Coordinates of C-alpha atoms in Angstrom, one line a residue:
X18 CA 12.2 -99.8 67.1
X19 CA 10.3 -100.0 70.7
X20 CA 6.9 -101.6 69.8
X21 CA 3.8 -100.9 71.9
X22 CA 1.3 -103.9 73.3
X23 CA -0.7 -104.3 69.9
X24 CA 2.4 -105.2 68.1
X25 CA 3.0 -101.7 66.1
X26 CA 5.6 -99.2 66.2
X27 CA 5.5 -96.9 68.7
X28 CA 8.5 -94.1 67.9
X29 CA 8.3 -91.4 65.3
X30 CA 11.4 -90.9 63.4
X31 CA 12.1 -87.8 65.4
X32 CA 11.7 -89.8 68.1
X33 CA 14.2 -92.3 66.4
X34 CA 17.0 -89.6 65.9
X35 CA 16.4 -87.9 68.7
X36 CA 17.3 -91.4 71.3
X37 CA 20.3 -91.7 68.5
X38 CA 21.1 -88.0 69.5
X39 CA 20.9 -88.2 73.0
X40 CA 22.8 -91.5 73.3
X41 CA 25.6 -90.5 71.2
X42 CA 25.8 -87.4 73.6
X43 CA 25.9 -89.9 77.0
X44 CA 27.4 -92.8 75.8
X45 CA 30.7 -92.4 77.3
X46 CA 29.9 -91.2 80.4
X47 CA 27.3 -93.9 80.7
X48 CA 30.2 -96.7 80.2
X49 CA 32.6 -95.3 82.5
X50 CA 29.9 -95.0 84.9
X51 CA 29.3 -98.8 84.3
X52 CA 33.2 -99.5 84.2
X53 CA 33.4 -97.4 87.6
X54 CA 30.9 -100.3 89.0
X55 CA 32.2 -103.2 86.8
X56 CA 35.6 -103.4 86.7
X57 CA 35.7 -106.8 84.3
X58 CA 36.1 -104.6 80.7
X59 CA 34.4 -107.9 79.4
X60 CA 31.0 -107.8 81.3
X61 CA 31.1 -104.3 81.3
X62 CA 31.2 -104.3 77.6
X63 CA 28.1 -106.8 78.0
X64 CA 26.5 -105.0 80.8
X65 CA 26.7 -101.4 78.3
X66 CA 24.9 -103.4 75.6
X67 CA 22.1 -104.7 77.6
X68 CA 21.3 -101.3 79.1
X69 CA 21.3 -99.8 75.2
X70 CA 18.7 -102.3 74.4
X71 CA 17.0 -101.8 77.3
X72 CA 17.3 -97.5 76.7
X73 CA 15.9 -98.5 73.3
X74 CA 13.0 -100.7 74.4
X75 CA 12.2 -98.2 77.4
X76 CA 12.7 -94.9 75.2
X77 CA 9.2 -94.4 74.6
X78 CA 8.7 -94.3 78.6
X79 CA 11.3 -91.5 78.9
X80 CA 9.9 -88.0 79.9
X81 CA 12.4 -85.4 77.8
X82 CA 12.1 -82.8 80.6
X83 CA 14.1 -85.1 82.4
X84 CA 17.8 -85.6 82.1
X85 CA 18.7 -88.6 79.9
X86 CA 22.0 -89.4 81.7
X87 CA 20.6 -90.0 84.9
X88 CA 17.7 -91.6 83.4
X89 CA 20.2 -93.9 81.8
X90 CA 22.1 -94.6 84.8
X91 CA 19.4 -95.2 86.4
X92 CA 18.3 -98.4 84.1
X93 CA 22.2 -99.6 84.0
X94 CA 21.6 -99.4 87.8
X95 CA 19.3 -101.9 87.9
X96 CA 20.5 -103.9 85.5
X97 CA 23.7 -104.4 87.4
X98 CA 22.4 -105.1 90.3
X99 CA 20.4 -108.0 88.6
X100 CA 23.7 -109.1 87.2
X101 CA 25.4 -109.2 90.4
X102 CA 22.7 -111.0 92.3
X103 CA 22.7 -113.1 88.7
X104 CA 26.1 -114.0 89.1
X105 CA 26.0 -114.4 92.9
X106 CA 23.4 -117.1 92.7
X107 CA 25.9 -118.6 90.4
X108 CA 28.8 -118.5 92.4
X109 CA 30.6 -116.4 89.2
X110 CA 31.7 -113.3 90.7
X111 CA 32.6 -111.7 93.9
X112 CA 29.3 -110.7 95.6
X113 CA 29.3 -106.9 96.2
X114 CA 26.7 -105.4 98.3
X115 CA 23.6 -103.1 97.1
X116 CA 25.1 -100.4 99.6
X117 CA 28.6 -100.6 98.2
X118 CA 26.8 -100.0 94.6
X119 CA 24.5 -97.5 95.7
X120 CA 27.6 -95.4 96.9
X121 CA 29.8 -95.8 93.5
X122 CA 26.8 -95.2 91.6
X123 CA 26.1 -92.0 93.8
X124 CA 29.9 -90.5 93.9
X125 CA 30.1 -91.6 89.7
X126 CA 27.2 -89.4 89.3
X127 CA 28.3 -86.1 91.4
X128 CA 31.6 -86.2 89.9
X129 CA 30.3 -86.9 85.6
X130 CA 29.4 -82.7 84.8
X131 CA 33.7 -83.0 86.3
X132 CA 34.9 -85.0 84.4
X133 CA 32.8 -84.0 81.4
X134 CA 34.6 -80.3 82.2
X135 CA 38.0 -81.8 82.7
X136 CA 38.0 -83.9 79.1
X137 CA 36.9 -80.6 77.4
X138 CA 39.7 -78.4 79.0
X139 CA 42.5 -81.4 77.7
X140 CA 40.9 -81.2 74.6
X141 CA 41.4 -77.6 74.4
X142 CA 45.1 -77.5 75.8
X143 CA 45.9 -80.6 73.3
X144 CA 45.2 -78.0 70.8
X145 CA 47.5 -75.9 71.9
X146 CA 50.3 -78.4 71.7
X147 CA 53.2 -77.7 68.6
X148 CA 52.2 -80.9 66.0
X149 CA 55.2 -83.1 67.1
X150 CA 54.3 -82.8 71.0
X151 CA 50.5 -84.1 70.3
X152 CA 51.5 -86.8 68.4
X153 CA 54.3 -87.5 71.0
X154 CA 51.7 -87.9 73.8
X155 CA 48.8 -89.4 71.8
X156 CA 50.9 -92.1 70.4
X157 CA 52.4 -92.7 74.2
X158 CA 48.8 -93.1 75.7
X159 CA 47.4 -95.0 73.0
X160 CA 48.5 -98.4 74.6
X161 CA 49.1 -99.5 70.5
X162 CA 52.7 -99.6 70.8
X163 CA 55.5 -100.3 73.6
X164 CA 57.1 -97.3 74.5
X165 CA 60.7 -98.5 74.0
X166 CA 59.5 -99.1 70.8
X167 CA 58.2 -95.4 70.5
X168 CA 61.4 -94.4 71.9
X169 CA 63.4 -96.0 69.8
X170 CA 61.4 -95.3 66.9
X171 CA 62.3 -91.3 67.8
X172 CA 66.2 -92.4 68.0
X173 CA 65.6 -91.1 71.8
X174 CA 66.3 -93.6 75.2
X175 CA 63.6 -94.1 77.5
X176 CA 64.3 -92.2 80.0
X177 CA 64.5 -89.1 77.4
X178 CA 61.5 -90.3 75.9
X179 CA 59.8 -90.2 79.9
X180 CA 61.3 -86.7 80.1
X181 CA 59.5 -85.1 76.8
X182 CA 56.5 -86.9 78.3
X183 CA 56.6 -85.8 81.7
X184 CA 57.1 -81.8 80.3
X185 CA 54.5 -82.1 78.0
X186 CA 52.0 -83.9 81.1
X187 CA 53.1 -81.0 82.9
X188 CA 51.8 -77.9 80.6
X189 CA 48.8 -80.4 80.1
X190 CA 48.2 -80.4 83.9
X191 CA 48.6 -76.8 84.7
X192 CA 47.2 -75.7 81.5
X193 CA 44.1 -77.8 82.3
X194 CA 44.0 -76.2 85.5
X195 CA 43.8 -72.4 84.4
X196 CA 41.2 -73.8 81.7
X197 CA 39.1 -74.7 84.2
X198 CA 39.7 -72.0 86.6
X199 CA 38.8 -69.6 83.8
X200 CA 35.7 -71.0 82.8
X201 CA 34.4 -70.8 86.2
X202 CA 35.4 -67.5 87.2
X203 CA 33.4 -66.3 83.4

């Protein structure tokens, strides 16, 4: 728990469940927004960590009228850019400018409430899959298993296998599409 100057607790335990809550809720768009600027998974992965610990020491600093994602960015902002110019001064990575950042970090943002929208819509028209298709395509994209494997598994060749794929990517696409189309003309 974030501890003020004397040493004490600072945080309620509303407080406490509400950073839990509103962390949860950001999480993922936080990563990929630190993915989108870190491409190494591994220091990404170290990067997200440090900027949770840093949310959590900081949370008592956070005005709730503002909007916790940014705010969060915001901090993983800075903290990569102290990483870079970390990592620079040791000759570890490739040095990428503040400029170049600044512009990832500004398109990542405009584009999150999209992407937000777009995972919501799959969700949706994954539900309207038949059983067998949404296990087809989850098991396909799950990167667990080869997919000659899968295709053999099914008794089908690869190239059928491709086929069921491609159809079902297909109604996923376009089904996405009028999903998103609808919620914006409502």
């Amino acid at each position: 728990m974030p501890v003020n100057s004397q040493g004490s607790e600072s945080l309620s335990r509303a407080q406490v469940d509400e950073f839990v809550r509103l962390l949860s809720r950001h999480e993922r768009r936080l990563y990929a927004f630190i993915l989108a600027m870190v491409p190494d998974w591994t220091e990404a992965d170290e990067i997200a960590q440090r900027v949770r610990v840093r949310l959590w020491e900081q949370f008592d600093q956070y005005d709730p009228s503002k909007d916790f994602g940014a705010w969060s960015r915001t901090i993983a902002y800075f903290l990569i850019l102290a990483d870079r110019k970390e990592a620079t001064r040791h000759r570890k990575a490739l040095s990428l400018s503040a400029e170049f950042l600044e512009t990832i970090s500004q398109r990542v943002a405009e584009t999150a409430d999209e992407v937000d929208s777009r995972r919501g819509a799959l969700e949706k028209c994954l539900g309207r899959l038949g059983d067998v298709q949404r296990k087809l395509i989850l098991r396909y994209y799950s990167g667990d298993e080869d997919r000659k494997e899968i295709a053999a598994d099914l008794n089908r060749s690869f190239d059928a296998l491709r086929q069921a794929v491609q159809r079902i990517r297909g109604f996923l696409f376009r089904c996405v599409e009028h999903t998103l189309r609808a919620e914006e003309s409502a």
